[in-house]
C-alpha angles and dihedrals in degrees: 000000000000093000091049092049090048088057096255090124098153091053090046091049091052091052092047088051092050092050092050090051093048096039113015092177096055099131095182091060092049091049092047094048092044092053091050092049092047092049090048094046091238092153099159093050091045092050091049092048093049093046091049094048092043090050089057091048089238098133117089124199094260094052092044090050094052093049093044092051091051090051092048092047091052086056102184123133094261096048091045091050091053091044090052092050092046094048089047091055091048092051092046089054095041112014094180096050106136092204095049091047091050089050090052090049090050090049091052090047092052090049091052094250092129097157090058089045093050091049091055093047089051090052090049091050092048088060098032112022091178096062101125096190091054091045092050096045094045091048089052092051092047091049103039102030104028098031093223095138096170094052091046091050092049091051092048091048090052089057093045091054087060096042111014097188100047098135097204091056092045087055 
């Protein structure tokens, strides 16, 4: 990471390559390299790296979640396209993954497809009624997009009864 940030990108890439060869399941390396590539707008290289690692089944849910969140936070057309492809691969491999489904709902929300997003959050909550992220995000959609303030408040209060100090729900 230091070499890359100092501009010694070729040297950094060689080291990343060596680490992947020696330890293909090194999630910290994948996260670090992905963050550098996202920050540098190296979309094609990032996509290739993610597809290669995913093809070797070397991306766990936690690592995938960290990378997906970074892509969604960057929120430009290129990062969202890669996020959509990456989420799609995750869902193809594990269609019932709570994390991958939440990521898809967040992607739809960012793209302004709030009805699709709300439908996914409702499915998540049907299976896992204690999912605070789904409760919070669905309450926000109900409040801000649908204007049903009472229903949004009731949903937020349901979550707060489970976790009274969850700051996103308090907000």
